[in-house]
Amino acid sequence: MSKHTVLPAEITSLLSAAGSRRAFLRHSAAGALAAGALAACKPDSSAMAAQLSKQDSDHSGGTNAPHPAVPALSKTDEMDRLHEAGIKAFPAKTEGMGNVLLAPRMEGDIKVYDLTAAPVQWEIEPGKRVNAWVYNGQLPGPQIRVREGDRVRINVKNNLEESTAMHFHGLEVPNDQDGVPYITQAPIKPGGSHTYEFTVPNAGSHMYHSHHNAAKQVGLGLLGAFIVEPRRPRAIEKVDVDSVMILNDGFHGYTLNGKSFPATQPIVAKLGQKVRVRFMNEGMMIHPMHLHGMHMTVIDKDGWPQPAPWKCDTLNIAPGERWDVIVNCNNPGVWAFHCHILPHAESEHGMFGMVTALIVEK
Amino acid sequence: MSKHTVLPAEITSLLSAAGSRRAFLRHSAAGALAAGALAACKPDSSAMAAQLSKQDSDHSGGTNAPHPAVPALSKTDEMDRLHEAGIKAFPAKTEGMGNVLLAPRMEGDIKVYDLTAAPVQWEIEPGKRVNAWVYNGQLPGPQIRVREGDRVRINVKNNLEESTAMHFHGLEVPNDQDGVPYITQAPIKPGGSHTYEFTVPNAGSHMYHSHHNAAKQVGLGLLGAFIVEPRRPRAIEKVDVDSVMILNDGFHGYTLNGKSFPATQPIVAKLGQKVRVRFMNEGMMIHPMHLHGMHMTVIDKDGWPQPAPWKCDTLNIAPGERWDVIVNCNNPGVWAFHCHILPHAESEHGMFGMVTALIVEK
Amino acid sequence: MSKHTVLPAEITSLLSAAGSRRAFLRHSAAGALAAGALAACKPDSSAMAAQLSKQDSDHSGGTNAPHPAVPALSKTDEMDRLHEAGIKAFPAKTEGMGNVLLAPRMEGDIKVYDLTAAPVQWEIEPGKRVNAWVYNGQLPGPQIRVREGDRVRINVKNNLEESTAMHFHGLEVPNDQDGVPYITQAPIKPGGSHTYEFTVPNAGSHMYHSHHNAAKQVGLGLLGAFIVEPRRPRAIEKVDVDSVMILNDGFHGYTLNGKSFPATQPIVAKLGQKVRVRFMNEGMMIHPMHLHGMHMTVIDKDGWPQPAPWKCDTLNIAPGERWDVIVNCNNPGVWAFHCHILPHAESEHGMFGMVTALIVEK
């Protein structure tokens, strides 16, 4: 590189991140291989397993130059081995899963949700544990899914070392339920609790998260999806797979639903099915999410229908935004699905961070 | 935090910013409390004052654990005290106000505006003064508001130590009025002046700013709103409150209309009224602005009507963009209104930077 | 600047970039002047040359203060001289041009393209050479332009020191042609090659680029435009000038089609003509592209028609996105056209990086 070359800050950051990642991967990739990483694949990704094992047989074929077996791998082969190990490990087993649907307790006609904020150790990817602050022990917090017009009560217990509060991002609740300390309520002190209650006012893909010391608290994981199903769904909303993809980029690195590749979970559909993806950005950076092989039809912004659906393959999601898209799964295969800020998705040691796949099974 | 954790550059920046902010707040928050910060509230925010004082009585109640009075505050209580001090100080009195409507001098049929670029000390938030380069002593510069088809003359005097020029961002003026040194004019030297004159060609929310050494000059404050009212307003444009929100993130930190929270000014409306917000980004970063409690209906992009209005609660504004939205104020209360890149809005010591409120009075 | 002033990371980066740029410009600007930079202007920018030379005669006139001729320039005059030198050098001659249309070889009904990935030294701006990895010796790689439904074959030869693969970003190809190593194919080893073949499935402005170690490989230049003309063009697509603008911000600094200002190429049209610009972002940052003097009508996103065209003057392009716009060239002159993140376009020494012009000749 020329000595005049300007290195934007993000590249510098990438290089140092790659450094620590390198050390981590030297350790973990060997372990993943030794443990037989394909065994970690979940049943619903059988199509991928089949496809990956077909790839195995291609590695020394085609028109590539032959590679004599030598005791020490070349730098290139070592790089490729790490790339392959990441792919083969996907979807890698880790402890804990977030965004699990939370069934309400019914108290009369009221749907009651109990959410406890507390610190946990969270496994972001195999062997990488981080300090997280989460609801009910999971990152993202449990998924709340209700219907427009439901009466809901949310009991928040604070087991953190500092005060907190809960904001229902996108829901047009009465002001005293808005969760902003010293504007709409007192903060919830450590050991304390607070109850929110309201009639769900508007449909769409919304979020709940801390609104106290939020750059830290949301960054550490105090967040979750709050999905409101409409009373009268539109025809375009009738889908076979309804998925949530929460983007984050804070203290835990680059994650989708609280996990980094290869520990992210694929979206799986059958050929001909329709998939809805509800993108939600809880981070501090934009993430233009790119789907391979098929386009996305954008239907909603922040839970509100767009005047007319429109198509794209790369959708820029800014912090606080939600975008809902529909994918008509008409192209079979394992399709990469990732943030197109490439240093959020790929290093010299293969894909990491904000990478998953949409698997369309024949 | 795990030693494997990746710290993106913005977090590192946040941590060091929080450091200097901490020192500042230790100093200023005490002062704000001693001075009786609520007294700084302006008359038009009486609803908020009433609501805040209602909050006071809630602080030791609810289901929170009791807090015995002890001489030294716990770390948590000290953090909460700083959060509260910021909210109570809002809208904090500071010296100087920008974006003040500038009445033209009439010379025949021509509306004449005199703008002088010069350095000032500008109070961004209570006690925090920065070096700024501004027009007519205010940041943002005075608001120019004319009508489509008006003849305008703008006399620019340069009292800076370096050359400058003025570009009318978004206005489709004749090329020789475009303000780009060495392409459309010679730069305006220190002590010199230059006159721009044109018939206002297109309606909408536009800007004027320096186009010479602009990364520095606009960053330091040489910018203002240039609003062009249409000859035939659309029905959707008939609003009760018409406000401008200029976003910046340069040398002066994160600001709305040249002030950081708690010195930002709230937008105040009565229940049932319609508010127009004209977002303009004069900074270097995106700012996804999030309104609590009500949605925004997007009507214009860069002064041009969108094909159909569309709704959102978080609108991503990129540098140089203008977006106009309408809010139907149907939900009473004090609603936080802030950039959802959380490190632009909240620190361990409470809200700061790109935070204001939309106050809907009953 | 106040000691309390927060310096966001990008400013810090700007300041250090300005430092190295300063050293560079001291060297290069003198050279450009000595070489008679205007001689580098291409024939199609004659309007600009004429306009610039008209500017020359204005420099000491107008209402500016007189400047006595002194041996040493003041700091202001030196700054202005550097600004002027940059403008006068535009469009500066450099070695190599990218995005050159590649004519296919026909093998029966198949359009065959041969692309070789290899390192080169690439002249980004006069005198600034960087290490780049490119296709067929040019940055961006050669433009592929085909029609919906064409059968194409792309032979990729890898002359790099590491493995690679090619992804057709936006094209809905069969999965085994998608170019993601270990998911859809084995990587192409150094010295190896690979053939992609498919029937072009969807129209629009797409891209081809590496999908192996892509943060590095795309950052170094393994990218190009893949334009697919529709079988039935819409009326709005009938334009006089059809241009591609590939944005990048990686290891090579801020570039448009592989060059930094003043080595970027202007878009040239005659008064009354229609220009299409196909924006493509291959970088890691957003770039809100601002056109002076005329608005842009947005017609396509990622190659898909928007439901209704809409107007703007500043269009935010995120990494991986493509946006197509139409400009009705109804305002004659030389119009600046640049990224409105000002530190991507202007320094204390004048415009640089992501700056070009749309020249509308009478």
Short mmCIF file of C-alpha atoms in Angstrom, two decimals, chain C residues 113-318:
data_model
loop_
_atom_site.label_atom_id
_atom_site.label_comp_id
_atom_site.label_asym_id
_atom_site.label_seq_id
_atom_site.Cartn_x
_atom_site.Cartn_y
_atom_site.Cartn_z
CA TYR C 113 -16.23 -12.96 -20.67
CA ASP C 114 -12.70 -13.68 -19.50
CA LEU C 115 -11.78 -12.00 -16.22
CA THR C 116 -8.38 -12.32 -14.60
CA ALA C 117 -7.86 -11.26 -11.00
CA ALA C 118 -4.36 -9.95 -10.36
CA PRO C 119 -2.50 -7.29 -8.38
CA VAL C 120 -1.62 -3.99 -10.05
CA GLN C 121 -0.31 -0.60 -9.13
CA TRP C 122 -3.20 1.77 -9.69
CA GLU C 123 -2.95 5.53 -10.00
CA ILE C 124 -5.83 6.89 -7.91
CA GLU C 125 -4.97 10.53 -8.49
CA PRO C 126 -1.96 12.17 -10.12
CA GLY C 127 1.17 10.78 -8.53
CA LYS C 128 -0.64 8.63 -5.97
CA ARG C 129 -0.25 4.95 -6.73
CA VAL C 130 -1.74 2.24 -4.56
CA ASN C 131 -1.62 -1.52 -4.44
CA ALA C 132 -4.83 -2.84 -5.91
CA TRP C 133 -6.28 -6.24 -6.73
CA VAL C 134 -8.38 -5.92 -9.86
CA TYR C 135 -9.93 -7.71 -12.82
CA ASN C 136 -8.22 -7.35 -16.20
CA GLY C 137 -5.88 -4.67 -14.96
CA GLN C 138 -8.53 -2.05 -14.33
CA LEU C 139 -10.36 -0.57 -11.34
CA PRO C 140 -13.35 -0.94 -11.33
CA GLY C 141 -13.19 -4.09 -13.41
CA PRO C 142 -14.51 -4.02 -16.97
CA GLN C 143 -18.18 -3.27 -17.34
CA ILE C 144 -20.30 -6.24 -18.32
CA ARG C 145 -23.47 -5.19 -20.10
CA VAL C 146 -25.90 -7.83 -21.30
CA ARG C 147 -29.60 -8.24 -21.90
CA GLU C 148 -32.19 -10.05 -19.79
CA GLY C 149 -32.32 -13.63 -20.99
CA ASP C 150 -28.83 -13.72 -22.51
CA ARG C 151 -26.73 -16.80 -21.87
CA VAL C 152 -23.39 -15.74 -20.36
CA ARG C 153 -20.22 -17.56 -19.41
CA ILE C 154 -17.64 -15.91 -17.19
CA ASN C 155 -14.19 -17.46 -16.99
CA VAL C 156 -12.39 -16.27 -13.86
CA LYS C 157 -8.64 -16.80 -13.64
CA ASN C 158 -6.98 -16.26 -10.27
CA ASN C 159 -3.52 -14.71 -10.44
CA LEU C 160 -3.62 -13.56 -6.84
CA GLU C 161 -1.61 -14.94 -3.95
CA GLU C 162 -4.77 -16.13 -2.19
CA SER C 163 -7.99 -17.91 -3.15
CA THR C 164 -10.96 -16.02 -4.51
CA ALA C 165 -14.49 -16.47 -5.90
CA MET C 166 -16.97 -14.35 -7.83
CA HIS C 167 -20.44 -13.36 -6.66
CA PHE C 168 -23.00 -11.77 -8.99
CA HIS C 169 -24.53 -9.28 -6.57
CA GLY C 170 -28.20 -8.75 -7.40
CA LEU C 171 -28.50 -11.45 -10.05
CA GLU C 172 -30.89 -14.26 -9.13
CA VAL C 173 -28.69 -16.99 -10.54
CA PRO C 174 -28.96 -20.70 -9.73
CA ASN C 175 -27.42 -21.47 -6.37
CA ASP C 176 -24.35 -23.25 -7.75
CA GLN C 177 -23.39 -20.06 -9.64
CA ASP C 178 -23.64 -17.82 -6.56
CA GLY C 179 -19.92 -17.71 -5.79
CA VAL C 180 -19.77 -18.26 -2.03
CA PRO C 181 -16.90 -20.61 -1.18
CA TYR C 182 -17.79 -23.72 0.81
CA ILE C 183 -21.50 -22.97 0.39
CA THR C 184 -21.90 -23.03 -3.39
CA GLN C 185 -18.41 -23.90 -4.69
CA ALA C 186 -14.82 -24.51 -3.73
CA PRO C 187 -12.67 -21.38 -3.67
CA ILE C 188 -10.58 -20.67 -6.76
CA LYS C 189 -7.02 -21.34 -5.62
CA PRO C 190 -4.05 -19.20 -6.73
CA GLY C 191 -3.25 -20.16 -10.28
CA GLY C 192 -6.64 -21.83 -10.67
CA SER C 193 -9.71 -20.80 -12.58
CA HIS C 194 -13.44 -21.30 -12.50
CA THR C 195 -16.25 -20.91 -14.98
CA TYR C 196 -19.65 -19.45 -14.17
CA GLU C 197 -22.48 -19.85 -16.63
CA PHE C 198 -26.12 -18.84 -16.43
CA THR C 199 -29.03 -17.32 -18.26
CA VAL C 200 -29.31 -13.71 -17.10
CA PRO C 201 -32.41 -13.77 -14.92
CA ASN C 202 -33.26 -10.18 -13.99
CA ALA C 203 -32.65 -6.70 -15.38
CA GLY C 204 -31.04 -3.78 -13.62
CA SER C 205 -27.83 -2.32 -12.23
CA HIS C 206 -25.92 -5.11 -10.56
CA MET C 207 -22.34 -5.84 -9.58
CA TYR C 208 -19.82 -8.62 -9.66
CA HIS C 209 -17.22 -8.92 -6.94
CA SER C 210 -15.19 -11.29 -4.84
CA HIS C 211 -17.01 -13.17 -2.08
CA HIS C 212 -13.90 -14.69 -0.47
CA ASN C 213 -11.99 -12.72 2.16
CA ALA C 214 -14.16 -10.02 0.70
CA ALA C 215 -13.56 -7.22 3.21
CA LYS C 216 -10.00 -7.25 1.89
CA GLN C 217 -10.51 -8.39 -1.71
CA VAL C 218 -13.38 -6.04 -2.56
CA GLY C 219 -11.67 -3.28 -0.59
CA LEU C 220 -8.59 -3.75 -2.79
CA GLY C 221 -10.65 -3.55 -5.98
CA LEU C 222 -12.04 -6.94 -7.06
CA LEU C 223 -15.33 -5.48 -8.24
CA GLY C 224 -17.17 -4.28 -11.34
CA ALA C 225 -20.54 -3.29 -12.78
CA PHE C 226 -22.85 -5.95 -14.22
CA ILE C 227 -25.57 -4.09 -16.12
CA VAL C 228 -28.57 -6.00 -17.41
CA GLU C 229 -30.69 -4.19 -19.98
CA PRO C 230 -34.35 -5.08 -19.82
CA ARG C 231 -36.11 -6.76 -22.71
CA ARG C 232 -38.76 -4.06 -22.64
CA PRO C 233 -37.30 -0.74 -21.43
CA ARG C 234 -39.67 1.71 -19.82
CA ALA C 235 -40.13 5.12 -21.43
CA ILE C 236 -38.32 6.77 -18.52
CA GLU C 237 -35.22 4.69 -19.29
CA LYS C 238 -34.69 6.26 -22.70
CA VAL C 239 -31.73 8.52 -21.96
CA ASP C 240 -28.96 10.25 -23.85
CA VAL C 241 -26.15 9.45 -21.41
CA ASP C 242 -26.02 6.25 -19.37
CA SER C 243 -23.33 6.37 -16.69
CA VAL C 244 -22.14 4.20 -13.82
CA MET C 245 -20.79 5.67 -10.59
CA ILE C 246 -19.15 3.10 -8.33
CA LEU C 247 -18.44 4.47 -4.85
CA ASN C 248 -15.61 3.13 -2.73
CA ASP C 249 -13.94 4.12 0.51
CA GLY C 250 -11.57 1.33 1.40
CA PHE C 251 -7.83 0.98 1.43
CA HIS C 252 -7.56 3.43 -1.49
CA GLY C 253 -9.34 6.37 0.14
CA TYR C 254 -12.54 7.87 -1.21
CA THR C 255 -13.08 7.11 -4.89
CA LEU C 256 -15.60 7.29 -7.74
CA ASN C 257 -14.99 4.65 -10.41
CA GLY C 258 -11.56 3.97 -8.95
CA LYS C 259 -10.28 7.56 -9.02
CA SER C 260 -10.16 10.43 -6.54
CA PHE C 261 -10.78 14.03 -7.46
CA PRO C 262 -9.28 15.69 -9.47
CA ALA C 263 -8.76 12.45 -11.42
CA THR C 264 -12.46 11.57 -11.47
CA GLN C 265 -14.24 11.86 -14.80
CA PRO C 266 -17.10 14.33 -15.27
CA ILE C 267 -20.43 13.32 -16.76
CA VAL C 268 -21.05 15.47 -19.83
CA ALA C 269 -24.41 16.17 -21.47
CA LYS C 270 -25.99 18.78 -23.67
CA LEU C 271 -28.72 21.09 -22.51
CA GLY C 272 -32.05 19.29 -22.73
CA GLN C 273 -30.57 15.79 -22.62
CA LYS C 274 -31.40 13.12 -20.08
CA VAL C 275 -28.68 11.43 -18.04
CA ARG C 276 -28.99 8.17 -16.14
CA VAL C 277 -26.64 7.62 -13.23
CA ARG C 278 -26.32 4.12 -11.82
CA PHE C 279 -24.92 4.53 -8.29
CA MET C 280 -23.27 1.44 -6.81
CA ASN C 281 -21.64 1.36 -3.39
CA GLU C 282 -18.77 -1.11 -3.03
CA GLY C 283 -17.40 0.51 0.13
CA MET C 284 -17.99 0.23 3.85
CA MET C 285 -19.71 3.55 4.52
CA ILE C 286 -22.80 5.35 3.34
CA HIS C 287 -22.29 8.09 0.77
CA PRO C 288 -25.11 10.63 0.32
CA MET C 289 -24.40 11.85 -3.20
CA HIS C 290 -25.40 15.46 -3.80
CA LEU C 291 -25.95 17.00 -7.22
CA HIS C 292 -25.88 20.78 -7.55
CA GLY C 293 -28.22 22.74 -9.78
CA MET C 294 -30.70 20.04 -10.74
CA HIS C 295 -32.60 17.28 -8.99
CA MET C 296 -32.38 13.56 -9.55
CA THR C 297 -35.44 11.42 -10.22
CA VAL C 298 -35.01 8.03 -8.54
CA ILE C 299 -36.34 5.20 -10.71
CA ASP C 300 -34.71 1.94 -9.55
CA LYS C 301 -33.45 0.38 -6.34
CA ASP C 302 -31.10 -2.60 -6.76
CA GLY C 303 -32.31 -2.95 -10.33
CA TRP C 304 -36.00 -3.07 -9.37
CA PRO C 305 -38.32 -0.22 -10.39
CA GLN C 306 -39.58 1.91 -7.53
CA PRO C 307 -43.40 1.94 -7.40
CA ALA C 308 -43.32 5.58 -8.45
CA PRO C 309 -40.32 7.75 -9.38
CA TRP C 310 -39.42 10.33 -6.73
CA LYS C 311 -37.17 13.37 -6.64
CA CYS C 312 -34.22 14.42 -4.52
CA ASP C 313 -30.91 16.26 -4.74
CA THR C 314 -29.03 14.15 -2.16
CA LEU C 315 -29.32 10.38 -2.36
CA ASN C 316 -27.95 8.18 0.40
CA ILE C 317 -26.22 5.09 -1.01
CA ALA C 318 -25.40 2.35 1.49
#
